Tab-separated table of C-alpha atoms in Angstrom:
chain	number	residue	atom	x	y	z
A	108	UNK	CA	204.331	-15.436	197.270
A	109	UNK	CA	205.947	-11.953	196.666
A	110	UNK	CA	207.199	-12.799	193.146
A	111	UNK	CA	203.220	-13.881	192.267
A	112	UNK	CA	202.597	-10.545	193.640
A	113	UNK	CA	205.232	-8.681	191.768
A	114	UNK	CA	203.861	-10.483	188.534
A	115	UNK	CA	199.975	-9.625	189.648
A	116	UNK	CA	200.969	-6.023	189.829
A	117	UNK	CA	203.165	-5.865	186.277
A	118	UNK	CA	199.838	-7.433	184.158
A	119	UNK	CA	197.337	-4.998	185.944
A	120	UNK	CA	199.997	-2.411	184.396
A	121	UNK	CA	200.607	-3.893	181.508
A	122	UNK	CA	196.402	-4.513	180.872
A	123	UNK	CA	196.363	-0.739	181.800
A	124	UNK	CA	198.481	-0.200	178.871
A	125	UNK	CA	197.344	-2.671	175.829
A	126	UNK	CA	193.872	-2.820	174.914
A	127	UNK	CA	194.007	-6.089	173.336
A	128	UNK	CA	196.022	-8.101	176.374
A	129	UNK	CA	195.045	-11.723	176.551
A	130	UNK	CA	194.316	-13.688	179.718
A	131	UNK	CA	197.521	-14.966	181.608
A	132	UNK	CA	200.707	-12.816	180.424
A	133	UNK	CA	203.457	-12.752	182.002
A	134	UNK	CA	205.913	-9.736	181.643
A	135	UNK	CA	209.480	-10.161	183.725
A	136	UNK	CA	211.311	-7.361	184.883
A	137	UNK	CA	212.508	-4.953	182.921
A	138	UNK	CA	209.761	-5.086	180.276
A	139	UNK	CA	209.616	-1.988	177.812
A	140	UNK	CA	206.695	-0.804	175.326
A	141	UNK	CA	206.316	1.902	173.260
A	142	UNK	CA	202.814	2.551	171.918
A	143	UNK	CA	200.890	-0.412	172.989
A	144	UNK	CA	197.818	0.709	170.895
A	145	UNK	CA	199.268	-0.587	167.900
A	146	UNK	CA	200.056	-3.861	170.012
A	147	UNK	CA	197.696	-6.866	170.533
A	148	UNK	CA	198.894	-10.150	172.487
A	149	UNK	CA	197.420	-13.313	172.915
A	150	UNK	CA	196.517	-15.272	175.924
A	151	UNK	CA	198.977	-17.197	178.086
A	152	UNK	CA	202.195	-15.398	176.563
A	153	UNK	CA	205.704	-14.899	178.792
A	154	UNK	CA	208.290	-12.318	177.853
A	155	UNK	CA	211.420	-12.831	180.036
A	156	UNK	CA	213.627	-10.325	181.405
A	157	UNK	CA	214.164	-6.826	179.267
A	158	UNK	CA	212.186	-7.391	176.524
A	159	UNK	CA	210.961	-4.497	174.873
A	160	UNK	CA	208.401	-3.928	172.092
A	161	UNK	CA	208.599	-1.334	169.909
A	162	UNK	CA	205.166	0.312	167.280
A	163	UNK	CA	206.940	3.303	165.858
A	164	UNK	CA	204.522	5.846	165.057
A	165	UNK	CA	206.841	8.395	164.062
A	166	UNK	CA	210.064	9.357	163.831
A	167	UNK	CA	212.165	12.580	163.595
A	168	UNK	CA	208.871	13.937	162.064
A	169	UNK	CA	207.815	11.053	159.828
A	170	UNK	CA	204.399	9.385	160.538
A	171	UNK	CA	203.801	5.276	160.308
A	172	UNK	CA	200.730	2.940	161.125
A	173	UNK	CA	202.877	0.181	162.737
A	174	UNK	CA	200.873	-3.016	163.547
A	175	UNK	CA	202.141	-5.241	166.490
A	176	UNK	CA	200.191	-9.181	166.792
A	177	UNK	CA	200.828	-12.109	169.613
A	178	UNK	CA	199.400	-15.312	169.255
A	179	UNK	CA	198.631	-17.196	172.086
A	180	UNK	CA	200.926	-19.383	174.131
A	181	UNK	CA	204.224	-17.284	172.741
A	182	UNK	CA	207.419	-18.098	175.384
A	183	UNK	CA	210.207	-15.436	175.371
A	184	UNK	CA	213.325	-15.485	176.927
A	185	UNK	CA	215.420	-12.368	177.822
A	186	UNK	CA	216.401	-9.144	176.159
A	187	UNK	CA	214.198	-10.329	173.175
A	188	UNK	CA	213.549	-6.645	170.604
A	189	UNK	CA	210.441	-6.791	168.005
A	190	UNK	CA	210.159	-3.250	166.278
A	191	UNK	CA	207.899	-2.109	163.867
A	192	UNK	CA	206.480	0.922	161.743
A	193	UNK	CA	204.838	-1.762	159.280
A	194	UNK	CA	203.586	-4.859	160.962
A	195	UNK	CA	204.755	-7.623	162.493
A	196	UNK	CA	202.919	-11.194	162.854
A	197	UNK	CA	203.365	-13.653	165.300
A	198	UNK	CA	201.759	-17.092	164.900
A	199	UNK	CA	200.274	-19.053	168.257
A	200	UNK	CA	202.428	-21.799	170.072
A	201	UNK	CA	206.099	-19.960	169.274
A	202	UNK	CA	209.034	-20.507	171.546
A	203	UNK	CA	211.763	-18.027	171.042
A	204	UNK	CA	215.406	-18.107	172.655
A	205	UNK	CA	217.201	-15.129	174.255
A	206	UNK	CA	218.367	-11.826	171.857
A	207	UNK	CA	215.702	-12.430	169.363
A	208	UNK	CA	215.475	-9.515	167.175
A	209	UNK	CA	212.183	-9.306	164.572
A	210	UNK	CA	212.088	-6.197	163.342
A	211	UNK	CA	210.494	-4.461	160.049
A	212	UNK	CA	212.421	-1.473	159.374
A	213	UNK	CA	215.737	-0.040	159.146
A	214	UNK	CA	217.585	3.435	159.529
A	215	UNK	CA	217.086	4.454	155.467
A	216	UNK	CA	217.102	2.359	152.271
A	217	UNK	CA	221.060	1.463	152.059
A	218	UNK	CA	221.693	3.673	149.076
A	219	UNK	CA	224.648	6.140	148.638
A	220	UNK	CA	223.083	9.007	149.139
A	221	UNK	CA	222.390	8.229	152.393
A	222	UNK	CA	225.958	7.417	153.423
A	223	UNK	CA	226.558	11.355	154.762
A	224	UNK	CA	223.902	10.991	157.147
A	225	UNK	CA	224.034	9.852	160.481
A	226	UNK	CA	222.099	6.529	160.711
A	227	UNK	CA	219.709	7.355	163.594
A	228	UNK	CA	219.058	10.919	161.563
A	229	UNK	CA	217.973	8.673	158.525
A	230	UNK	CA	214.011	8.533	157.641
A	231	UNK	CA	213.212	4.602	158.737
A	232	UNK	CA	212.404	2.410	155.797
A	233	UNK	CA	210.004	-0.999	155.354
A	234	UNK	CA	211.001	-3.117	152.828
A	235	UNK	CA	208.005	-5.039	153.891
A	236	UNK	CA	205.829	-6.551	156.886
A	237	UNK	CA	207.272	-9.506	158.836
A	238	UNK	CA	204.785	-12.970	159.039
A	239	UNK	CA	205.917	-15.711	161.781
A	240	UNK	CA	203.692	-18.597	161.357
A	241	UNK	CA	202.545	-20.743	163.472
A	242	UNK	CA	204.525	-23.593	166.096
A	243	UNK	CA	207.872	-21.844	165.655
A	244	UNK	CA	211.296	-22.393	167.502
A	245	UNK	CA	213.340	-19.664	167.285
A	246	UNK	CA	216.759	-20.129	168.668
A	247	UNK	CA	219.305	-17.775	170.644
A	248	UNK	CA	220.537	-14.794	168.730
A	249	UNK	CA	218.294	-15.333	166.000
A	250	UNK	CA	217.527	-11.937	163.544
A	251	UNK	CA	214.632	-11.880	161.483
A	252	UNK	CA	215.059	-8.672	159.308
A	253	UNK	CA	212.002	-6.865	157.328
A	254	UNK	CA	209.823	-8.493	153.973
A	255	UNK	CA	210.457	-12.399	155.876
A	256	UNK	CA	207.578	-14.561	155.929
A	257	UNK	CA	208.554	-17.924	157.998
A	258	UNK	CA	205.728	-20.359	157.623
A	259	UNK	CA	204.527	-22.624	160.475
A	260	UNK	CA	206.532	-25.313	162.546
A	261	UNK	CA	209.933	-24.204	161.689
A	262	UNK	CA	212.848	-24.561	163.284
A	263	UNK	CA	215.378	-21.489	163.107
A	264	UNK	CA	218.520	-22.243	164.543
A	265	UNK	CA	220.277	-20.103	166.994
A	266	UNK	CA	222.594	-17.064	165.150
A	267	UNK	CA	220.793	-17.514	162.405
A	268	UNK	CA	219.950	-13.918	160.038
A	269	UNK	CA	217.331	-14.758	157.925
A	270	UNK	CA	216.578	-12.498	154.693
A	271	UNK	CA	213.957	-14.379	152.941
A	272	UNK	CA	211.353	-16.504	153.494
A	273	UNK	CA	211.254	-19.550	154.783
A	274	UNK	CA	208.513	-22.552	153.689
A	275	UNK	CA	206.452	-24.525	156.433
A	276	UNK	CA	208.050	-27.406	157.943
A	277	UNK	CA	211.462	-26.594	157.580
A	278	UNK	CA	214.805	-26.029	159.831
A	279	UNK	CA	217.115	-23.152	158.574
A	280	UNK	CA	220.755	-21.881	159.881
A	281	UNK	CA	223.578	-19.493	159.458
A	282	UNK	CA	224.035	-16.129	158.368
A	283	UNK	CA	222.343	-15.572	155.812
A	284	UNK	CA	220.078	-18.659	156.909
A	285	UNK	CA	219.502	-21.454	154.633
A	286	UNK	CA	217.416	-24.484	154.336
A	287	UNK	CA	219.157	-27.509	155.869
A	288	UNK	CA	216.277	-29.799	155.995
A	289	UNK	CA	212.319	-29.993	155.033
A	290	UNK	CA	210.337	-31.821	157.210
A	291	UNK	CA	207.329	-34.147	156.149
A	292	UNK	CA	205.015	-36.558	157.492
């Protein structure tokens, strides 16, 4: 009864907080967000224990337009990090492991010039907007780095970094990933 209560209490926050909040989310403890008007989730999502969010509007002085959207019916586990100054995309009907990390940006563009500079002082960089289709497993440990378009009911296998995109139907692995099987009908 007092954990239903404790759960009541975090989504009238959380509603406070994010104008476009589905019906039935669940938020564990621990849950961070940072500018939840660039955020929209679906209905009947669950983000496990310290998860956090993340629409970067600006940085050390640098403006960006970062767009954040949920599906429906997205499962979480713990300490799960999606960050964003371009957008990120999530499909409906996605499960996703614990220490998932989708995330458009980085701390510069990885050129010499850059190498004097402290990373966090760096300018953050898109290469390019993040699409997650879909019907989606995505194991433990999984990274999803910036310009990645997965298409729907794939299967990314835990530890897995993947760079590029990734076709419909498919189940990828490693570091970088790679396609170790296409399913069809």
């Amino acid at each position: 009864m007092i954990n239903e209560i404790v759960i009541y209490i975090r989504r009238c926050l959380l509603r406070k907080r994010i104008v476009n909040l589905g019906e039935n989310v669940i938020v564990e403890k621990n849950f961070q967000i940072k500018n939840p008007e660039c955020i929209s989730i679906g209905n009947n999502c669950y983000f496990g224990p310290d998860c956090r969010i993340e629409a970067w509007t600006s940085y050390k002085g640098i403006l960006y337009e970062p767009i954040i959207k949920i599906g429906d019916n997205l499962k979480i586990n713990s300490k799960c990090h999606i960050g964003s100054i371009n957008k990120i995309e999530i499909g409906n009907n996605c499960l996703f492991g614990s220490n998932v990390m989708i995330i458009d940006h980085s701390h510069g563009k990885s050129i010499y010039s850059e190498l004097n500079i402290h990373p966090s002082d760096r300018q953050l960089y898109s290469k390019g907007e993040v699409c997650i289709g879909d019907n989606c497993w995505l194991g433990e440990n999984v990274v999803i780095l910036p310009n990645v378009h997965i298409g729907e009911k794939c299967i990314i296998g835990a530890n897995a970094v993947v760079t590029k995109d990734i076709p419909p139907c498919c189940v990828v692995v490693g570091n970088p990933s790679v396609i170790v099987k296409r399913m069809k009908k």
